[in-house]
Amino acid sequence: MKRSVKLLAGVAAVALSAMVSMSAQAETLRFATTLPEADNPETHAMKAFEQYVEFHTNGDIDVQLLHGGVGGDREILESVRNGIFQMTATTDGALASFYPGVQVFSMPYLFRSTRHAVEFMNNAPVMDDFVADVEKEAGLRIVGFAADGFRNFVNNKHPIKTPADVEGLKLRSMESPVMIALMKSLGAAPTPIPFPESAMAIRQGVVDGGENPPSTVINGGWAEVIKYMSLDEHIFSAVFAYANPAFLDGLSEQNRAAVLDGVNLYTTIMLAGKGQGYLSDTQKISDMGVEVYVNSPDEKKAFGEKAQKPVREFLSEELGAVYVDGFLAAVSDTEAKLYGE
């Protein structure tokens, strides 16, 4: 009996030692974001990624989610490049400091729908070159695509139904050359104002309005100080999921597959959550007393015809006409395949 007890104790000790050893050897994957942990698609998607990867690697990878307080998007991307963090996900604009070519995504009225954008990002051959070039030039590997939603005009003067309705409006703008070029092309006066100060600027009449996705209109306090929102959907805000190349390549084939499958789960949840959120947030804005106007396809076409040429010229000067023309042609090819036009 004593021998059996000793044997069992020995087996338990060996098993415990093995578990400790496995735990000590676990790879740490730090997934960082600027956003606080909250009831939002980003948080839900990150938690699902964490659970999926840890389960499917049998604990070989310890996923640590870092919500806010670790720097802005640019700082986080720099940390992923340097291996301090292993993953992040940001909107496309954050990449511009490391890879200026991403600015082509800011072409106004580029995508007809989220479906169009996601199909293009995942399946257009030109995106294979884009992803490879980003890794080569910026040291970041794009491993997944999602969406933050479309940006729309809001203001306190009148509904924006045609390009003429934008003329003369003083609109808060990001400090983005592309956004400034877009607003100027429509006859507006772009006024760069830091986002935390923007709601007060609209309330005080410093500017007549601005542009943002519905979620930001609510979270930034704009819905309380504007009268009109027009769903013109002038710019699609893409989300790229990034990984540190050395970290990903250093994983076993099985664990690397688990991480990439986890990214697919992340992007699926993000797309569903953001899609539903776009609708529910728009309804909330309407319920708060804002007059919401849904622009028709023909109206959007009129906006595009006026805004695209000057922005295209600006981007061609910055990035090269061959690059811009090839990218836009590929977007048109994807649209034709989806919609048969």
Coordinates of C-alpha atoms in Angstrom, one line a residue:
M1 CA 0.0 0.0 0.0
K2 CA 2.8 2.4 0.9
R3 CA 4.6 1.6 -2.4
S4 CA 1.3 2.5 -4.3
V5 CA 1.0 5.8 -2.5
K6 CA 4.7 6.6 -3.1
L7 CA 4.3 5.6 -6.8
L8 CA 1.2 7.8 -7.2
A9 CA 2.9 10.7 -5.5
G10 CA 5.9 10.2 -7.8
V11 CA 3.6 10.2 -10.9
A12 CA 1.8 13.3 -9.6
A13 CA 5.1 15.1 -9.0
V14 CA 6.3 14.3 -12.5
A15 CA 3.0 15.5 -14.0
L16 CA 3.2 18.7 -12.0
S17 CA 6.8 19.2 -13.1
A18 CA 5.8 18.7 -16.7
M19 CA 3.0 21.2 -16.4
V20 CA 5.2 23.8 -14.8
S21 CA 7.8 23.2 -17.6
M22 CA 5.1 23.6 -20.3
S23 CA 3.9 26.8 -18.6
A24 CA 7.4 28.2 -18.4
Q25 CA 7.9 27.5 -22.1
A26 CA 4.7 29.1 -23.2
E27 CA 5.0 31.8 -25.8
T28 CA 3.5 35.2 -24.7
L29 CA 1.4 36.9 -27.3
R30 CA 0.6 40.5 -26.3
F31 CA -2.3 41.9 -28.3
A32 CA -2.5 45.7 -27.7
T33 CA -5.1 48.3 -28.6
T34 CA -5.7 51.9 -27.8
L35 CA -9.3 51.2 -26.9
P36 CA -10.5 50.5 -23.3
E37 CA -12.1 47.2 -22.4
A38 CA -15.8 47.7 -23.0
D39 CA -18.9 46.3 -24.5
N40 CA -17.9 46.8 -28.1
P41 CA -16.9 44.7 -31.1
E42 CA -13.2 45.2 -30.6
T43 CA -13.2 43.8 -27.0
H44 CA -15.5 40.9 -27.9
A45 CA -13.3 40.0 -30.9
M46 CA -10.1 40.2 -28.9
K47 CA -11.5 38.0 -26.1
A48 CA -12.7 35.4 -28.6
F49 CA -9.2 35.4 -30.2
E50 CA -7.6 34.9 -26.8
Q51 CA -9.8 32.0 -26.0
Y52 CA -9.4 30.4 -29.4
V53 CA -5.6 30.6 -29.5
E54 CA -5.1 29.4 -26.0
F55 CA -7.5 26.5 -26.4
H56 CA -6.2 25.3 -29.8
T57 CA -2.5 25.6 -28.7
N58 CA -3.2 23.7 -25.5
G59 CA -1.7 26.6 -23.6
D60 CA 1.5 26.8 -25.6
I61 CA 0.6 30.4 -26.3
D62 CA -0.4 32.7 -23.5
V63 CA -2.4 35.6 -25.0
Q64 CA -2.4 38.8 -23.0
L65 CA -4.9 41.5 -24.0
L66 CA -3.7 45.1 -23.4
H67 CA -6.7 47.5 -23.5
G68 CA -5.7 51.2 -23.6
G69 CA -2.9 53.0 -21.7
V70 CA -0.1 51.6 -23.8
G71 CA 0.2 54.4 -26.3
G72 CA -1.5 55.6 -29.5
D73 CA -1.9 53.6 -32.6
R74 CA 1.5 54.8 -34.0
E75 CA 3.3 53.9 -30.8
I76 CA 1.6 50.5 -30.7
L77 CA 2.6 49.7 -34.3
E78 CA 6.1 50.7 -33.4
S79 CA 6.1 48.3 -30.5
V80 CA 4.8 45.5 -32.7
R81 CA 7.6 46.2 -35.2
N82 CA 10.1 45.9 -32.3
G83 CA 8.6 42.8 -30.8
I84 CA 7.5 44.5 -27.6
F85 CA 4.0 43.6 -28.5
Q86 CA 3.2 40.7 -30.9
M87 CA -0.1 41.8 -32.4
T88 CA -2.5 44.8 -32.8
A89 CA -5.3 46.0 -35.0
T90 CA -5.8 49.6 -36.1
T91 CA -7.6 51.5 -38.8
D92 CA -5.7 51.9 -42.0
G93 CA -4.7 55.5 -41.4
A94 CA -2.4 54.6 -38.6
L95 CA -0.1 52.8 -41.0
A96 CA 0.6 56.0 -43.0
S97 CA 3.6 57.0 -40.9
F98 CA 5.3 53.7 -41.8
Y99 CA 3.9 53.1 -45.2
P100 CA 2.5 56.1 -47.1
G101 CA 1.0 54.0 -49.8
V102 CA -1.9 53.1 -47.5
Q103 CA -3.3 56.6 -48.1
V104 CA -4.9 55.3 -51.3
F105 CA -7.5 53.7 -49.1
S106 CA -8.6 57.3 -48.3
M107 CA -9.8 57.9 -51.8
P108 CA -13.4 59.2 -51.4
Y109 CA -16.2 57.0 -52.5
L110 CA -13.7 54.2 -53.2
F111 CA -15.9 51.3 -52.1
R112 CA -19.6 50.8 -52.8
S113 CA -20.2 48.8 -49.6
T114 CA -18.5 47.0 -46.8
R115 CA -18.9 43.8 -48.8
H116 CA -17.1 45.4 -51.7
A117 CA -14.2 46.5 -49.5
V118 CA -13.8 43.2 -47.6
E119 CA -13.9 41.2 -50.9
F120 CA -11.2 43.5 -52.3
M121 CA -9.0 43.4 -49.3
N122 CA -9.2 39.6 -49.0
N123 CA -9.1 38.5 -52.6
A124 CA -7.8 41.2 -55.0
P125 CA -4.3 40.1 -56.3
V126 CA -3.1 43.7 -55.9
M127 CA -3.6 43.2 -52.1
D128 CA -1.0 40.4 -52.1
D129 CA 1.6 42.9 -53.3
F130 CA 0.3 45.5 -50.8
V131 CA 0.7 43.1 -47.9
A132 CA 4.1 42.0 -49.0
D133 CA 5.3 45.5 -49.5
V134 CA 4.0 46.7 -46.1
E135 CA 6.1 43.9 -44.5
K136 CA 9.1 44.7 -46.5
E137 CA 9.0 48.5 -45.9
A138 CA 7.3 48.7 -42.5
G139 CA 8.3 45.5 -40.8
L140 CA 4.6 44.6 -40.1
R141 CA 2.7 41.6 -41.3
I142 CA -0.9 42.2 -42.1
V143 CA -2.7 39.0 -41.1
G144 CA -6.4 40.0 -41.4
F145 CA -8.9 42.6 -42.6
A146 CA -12.0 44.0 -40.9
A147 CA -13.9 47.3 -41.0
D148 CA -14.5 50.3 -38.7
G149 CA -17.3 51.6 -41.0
F150 CA -18.1 54.4 -43.3
R151 CA -17.5 58.1 -42.4
N152 CA -20.4 60.5 -42.9
F153 CA -20.9 64.3 -42.9
V154 CA -22.7 66.0 -40.0
N155 CA -23.5 69.7 -39.5
N156 CA -25.9 72.3 -38.0
K157 CA -26.9 74.1 -41.2
H158 CA -28.9 71.8 -43.4
P159 CA -29.1 68.2 -44.8
I160 CA -26.3 67.4 -47.2
K161 CA -27.9 65.8 -50.2
T162 CA -25.7 67.1 -53.0
P163 CA -22.2 68.4 -53.3
A164 CA -23.6 71.9 -53.5
D165 CA -24.9 71.5 -49.9
V166 CA -21.3 71.2 -48.6
E167 CA -20.1 74.5 -50.2
G168 CA -19.3 77.1 -47.6
L169 CA -19.6 74.9 -44.6
K170 CA -16.8 75.1 -42.1
L171 CA -16.0 71.5 -41.1
R172 CA -13.8 70.1 -38.5
S173 CA -11.1 68.0 -40.1
M174 CA -8.5 65.5 -39.1
E175 CA -5.0 66.7 -39.8
S176 CA -4.9 64.6 -42.9
P177 CA -3.9 66.0 -46.3
V178 CA -6.3 63.6 -48.0
M179 CA -9.3 64.7 -45.9
I180 CA -8.4 68.3 -46.3
A181 CA -8.2 67.8 -50.1
L182 CA -11.6 66.1 -50.0
M183 CA -13.3 68.9 -48.2
K184 CA -11.8 71.5 -50.3
S185 CA -12.9 69.7 -53.5
L186 CA -16.5 70.0 -52.3
G187 CA -16.2 73.7 -51.4
A188 CA -16.0 73.3 -47.7
A189 CA -13.5 75.1 -45.4
P190 CA -11.6 72.3 -43.5
T191 CA -10.6 73.3 -40.0
P192 CA -8.2 70.9 -38.2
I193 CA -9.3 70.6 -34.5
P194 CA -8.1 67.9 -32.0
F195 CA -10.9 65.4 -31.5
P196 CA -11.3 65.9 -27.8
E197 CA -12.1 69.6 -28.5
S198 CA -14.3 69.0 -31.5
A199 CA -17.8 68.7 -29.8
M200 CA -17.3 71.9 -28.0
A201 CA -16.1 73.6 -31.2
I202 CA -19.3 72.5 -32.9
R203 CA -21.5 73.6 -30.0
Q204 CA -19.9 77.0 -29.9
G205 CA -20.2 77.5 -33.7
V206 CA -16.4 77.5 -34.3
V207 CA -17.2 75.0 -37.0
D208 CA -20.5 74.0 -38.6
G209 CA -19.9 70.3 -38.3
G210 CA -17.5 67.6 -39.4
E211 CA -17.4 63.9 -40.5
N212 CA -17.1 60.6 -38.7
P213 CA -18.6 57.1 -38.4
P214 CA -21.9 56.9 -36.4
S215 CA -20.1 55.3 -33.4
T216 CA -17.7 58.2 -33.1
V217 CA -20.5 60.7 -33.5
I218 CA -22.1 59.2 -30.4
N219 CA -18.9 58.5 -28.4
G220 CA -17.4 61.8 -29.1
G221 CA -20.5 63.7 -28.0
W222 CA -21.3 65.1 -31.5
A223 CA -24.8 63.6 -31.5
E224 CA -25.7 66.1 -28.7
V225 CA -24.6 69.2 -30.7
I226 CA -25.5 68.5 -34.3
K227 CA -28.8 68.8 -36.2
Y228 CA -28.1 66.8 -39.4
M229 CA -26.3 63.7 -40.5
S230 CA -26.1 62.5 -44.1
L231 CA -25.1 59.0 -44.8
D232 CA -23.0 59.8 -47.8
E233 CA -20.4 57.2 -46.8
H234 CA -17.5 59.2 -48.4
I235 CA -14.6 57.2 -46.9
F236 CA -14.4 53.6 -45.8
S237 CA -12.3 53.0 -42.7
A238 CA -10.6 49.7 -43.0
V239 CA -9.1 47.8 -40.0
F240 CA -5.8 45.8 -40.4
A241 CA -4.7 43.2 -38.0
Y242 CA -0.9 43.0 -37.6
A243 CA 1.6 40.6 -36.3
N244 CA 5.3 40.8 -35.7
P245 CA 6.8 38.7 -38.5
A246 CA 9.6 37.2 -36.4
F247 CA 7.2 36.1 -33.7
L248 CA 4.8 34.5 -36.2
D249 CA 7.5 32.7 -38.1
G250 CA 9.1 31.4 -34.9
L251 CA 5.9 29.5 -33.9
S252 CA 5.4 25.8 -34.8
E253 CA 3.3 25.2 -37.8
Q254 CA 0.4 24.1 -35.7
N255 CA 0.5 27.1 -33.3
R256 CA 0.9 29.5 -36.2
A257 CA -2.2 28.0 -37.8
A258 CA -4.1 28.5 -34.6
V259 CA -3.1 32.1 -34.4
L260 CA -4.1 32.8 -38.0
D261 CA -7.4 30.9 -37.5
G262 CA -7.9 33.0 -34.4
V263 CA -7.4 36.1 -36.4
N264 CA -10.1 34.9 -38.8
L265 CA -12.4 34.6 -35.9
Y266 CA -11.5 38.1 -34.7
T267 CA -12.2 39.7 -38.1
T268 CA -15.5 37.8 -38.4
I269 CA -16.7 39.1 -35.0
M270 CA -15.5 42.6 -35.8
L271 CA -17.3 42.7 -39.2
A272 CA -20.6 41.4 -37.7
G273 CA -20.4 43.7 -34.7
K274 CA -19.4 46.8 -36.6
G275 CA -22.1 46.1 -39.2
Q276 CA -24.8 45.8 -36.6
G277 CA -23.3 48.7 -34.7
Y278 CA -23.5 51.0 -37.7
L279 CA -27.2 50.5 -37.9
S280 CA -28.0 50.7 -34.2
D281 CA -25.8 53.7 -33.7
T282 CA -27.5 55.5 -36.6
Q283 CA -30.8 54.7 -35.0
K284 CA -29.6 56.1 -31.7
I285 CA -28.5 59.3 -33.4
S286 CA -31.9 59.7 -34.9
D287 CA -33.6 59.0 -31.6
M288 CA -31.5 61.8 -30.1
G289 CA -33.2 64.2 -32.4
V290 CA -30.7 64.4 -35.3
E291 CA -32.2 64.4 -38.8
V292 CA -30.6 61.5 -40.6
Y293 CA -30.6 61.6 -44.4
V294 CA -29.7 58.5 -46.4
N295 CA -28.0 59.5 -49.7
S296 CA -29.0 57.6 -52.8
P297 CA -26.5 55.8 -55.1
D298 CA -26.9 58.5 -57.6
E299 CA -26.2 61.2 -55.1
K300 CA -23.1 59.4 -53.9
K301 CA -22.0 59.2 -57.6
A302 CA -22.4 62.9 -57.9
F303 CA -20.2 63.4 -54.8
G304 CA -17.6 61.0 -56.2
E305 CA -17.5 62.8 -59.6
K306 CA -16.7 66.0 -57.9
A307 CA -14.3 64.8 -55.1
Q308 CA -12.3 62.0 -56.6
K309 CA -10.4 63.9 -59.3
P310 CA -8.6 66.4 -57.1
V311 CA -7.9 63.8 -54.4
R312 CA -6.7 61.4 -57.1
E313 CA -4.3 64.1 -58.4
F314 CA -3.0 64.7 -54.9
L315 CA -2.4 61.0 -54.2
S316 CA -0.8 60.5 -57.6
E317 CA 1.7 63.3 -56.8
E318 CA 2.4 61.7 -53.4
L319 CA 2.5 58.0 -54.3
G320 CA 2.9 57.9 -58.1
A321 CA 0.2 57.7 -60.7
V322 CA 1.0 54.1 -61.7
Y323 CA 0.5 52.9 -58.2
V324 CA -2.7 54.8 -57.7
D325 CA -4.2 54.0 -61.1
G326 CA -3.4 50.3 -60.6
F327 CA -5.0 50.2 -57.2
L328 CA -8.2 52.0 -58.3
A329 CA -8.5 49.8 -61.4
A330 CA -8.3 46.7 -59.1
V331 CA -11.1 48.2 -56.9
S332 CA -13.3 48.7 -60.0
D333 CA -12.6 45.1 -61.1
T334 CA -13.8 43.8 -57.7
E335 CA -16.9 45.9 -57.9
A336 CA -17.7 44.6 -61.4
K337 CA -17.3 41.0 -60.2
L338 CA -19.6 41.5 -57.3
Y339 CA -22.3 43.6 -58.9
G340 CA -22.0 42.6 -62.6
E341 CA -21.4 46.2 -63.8

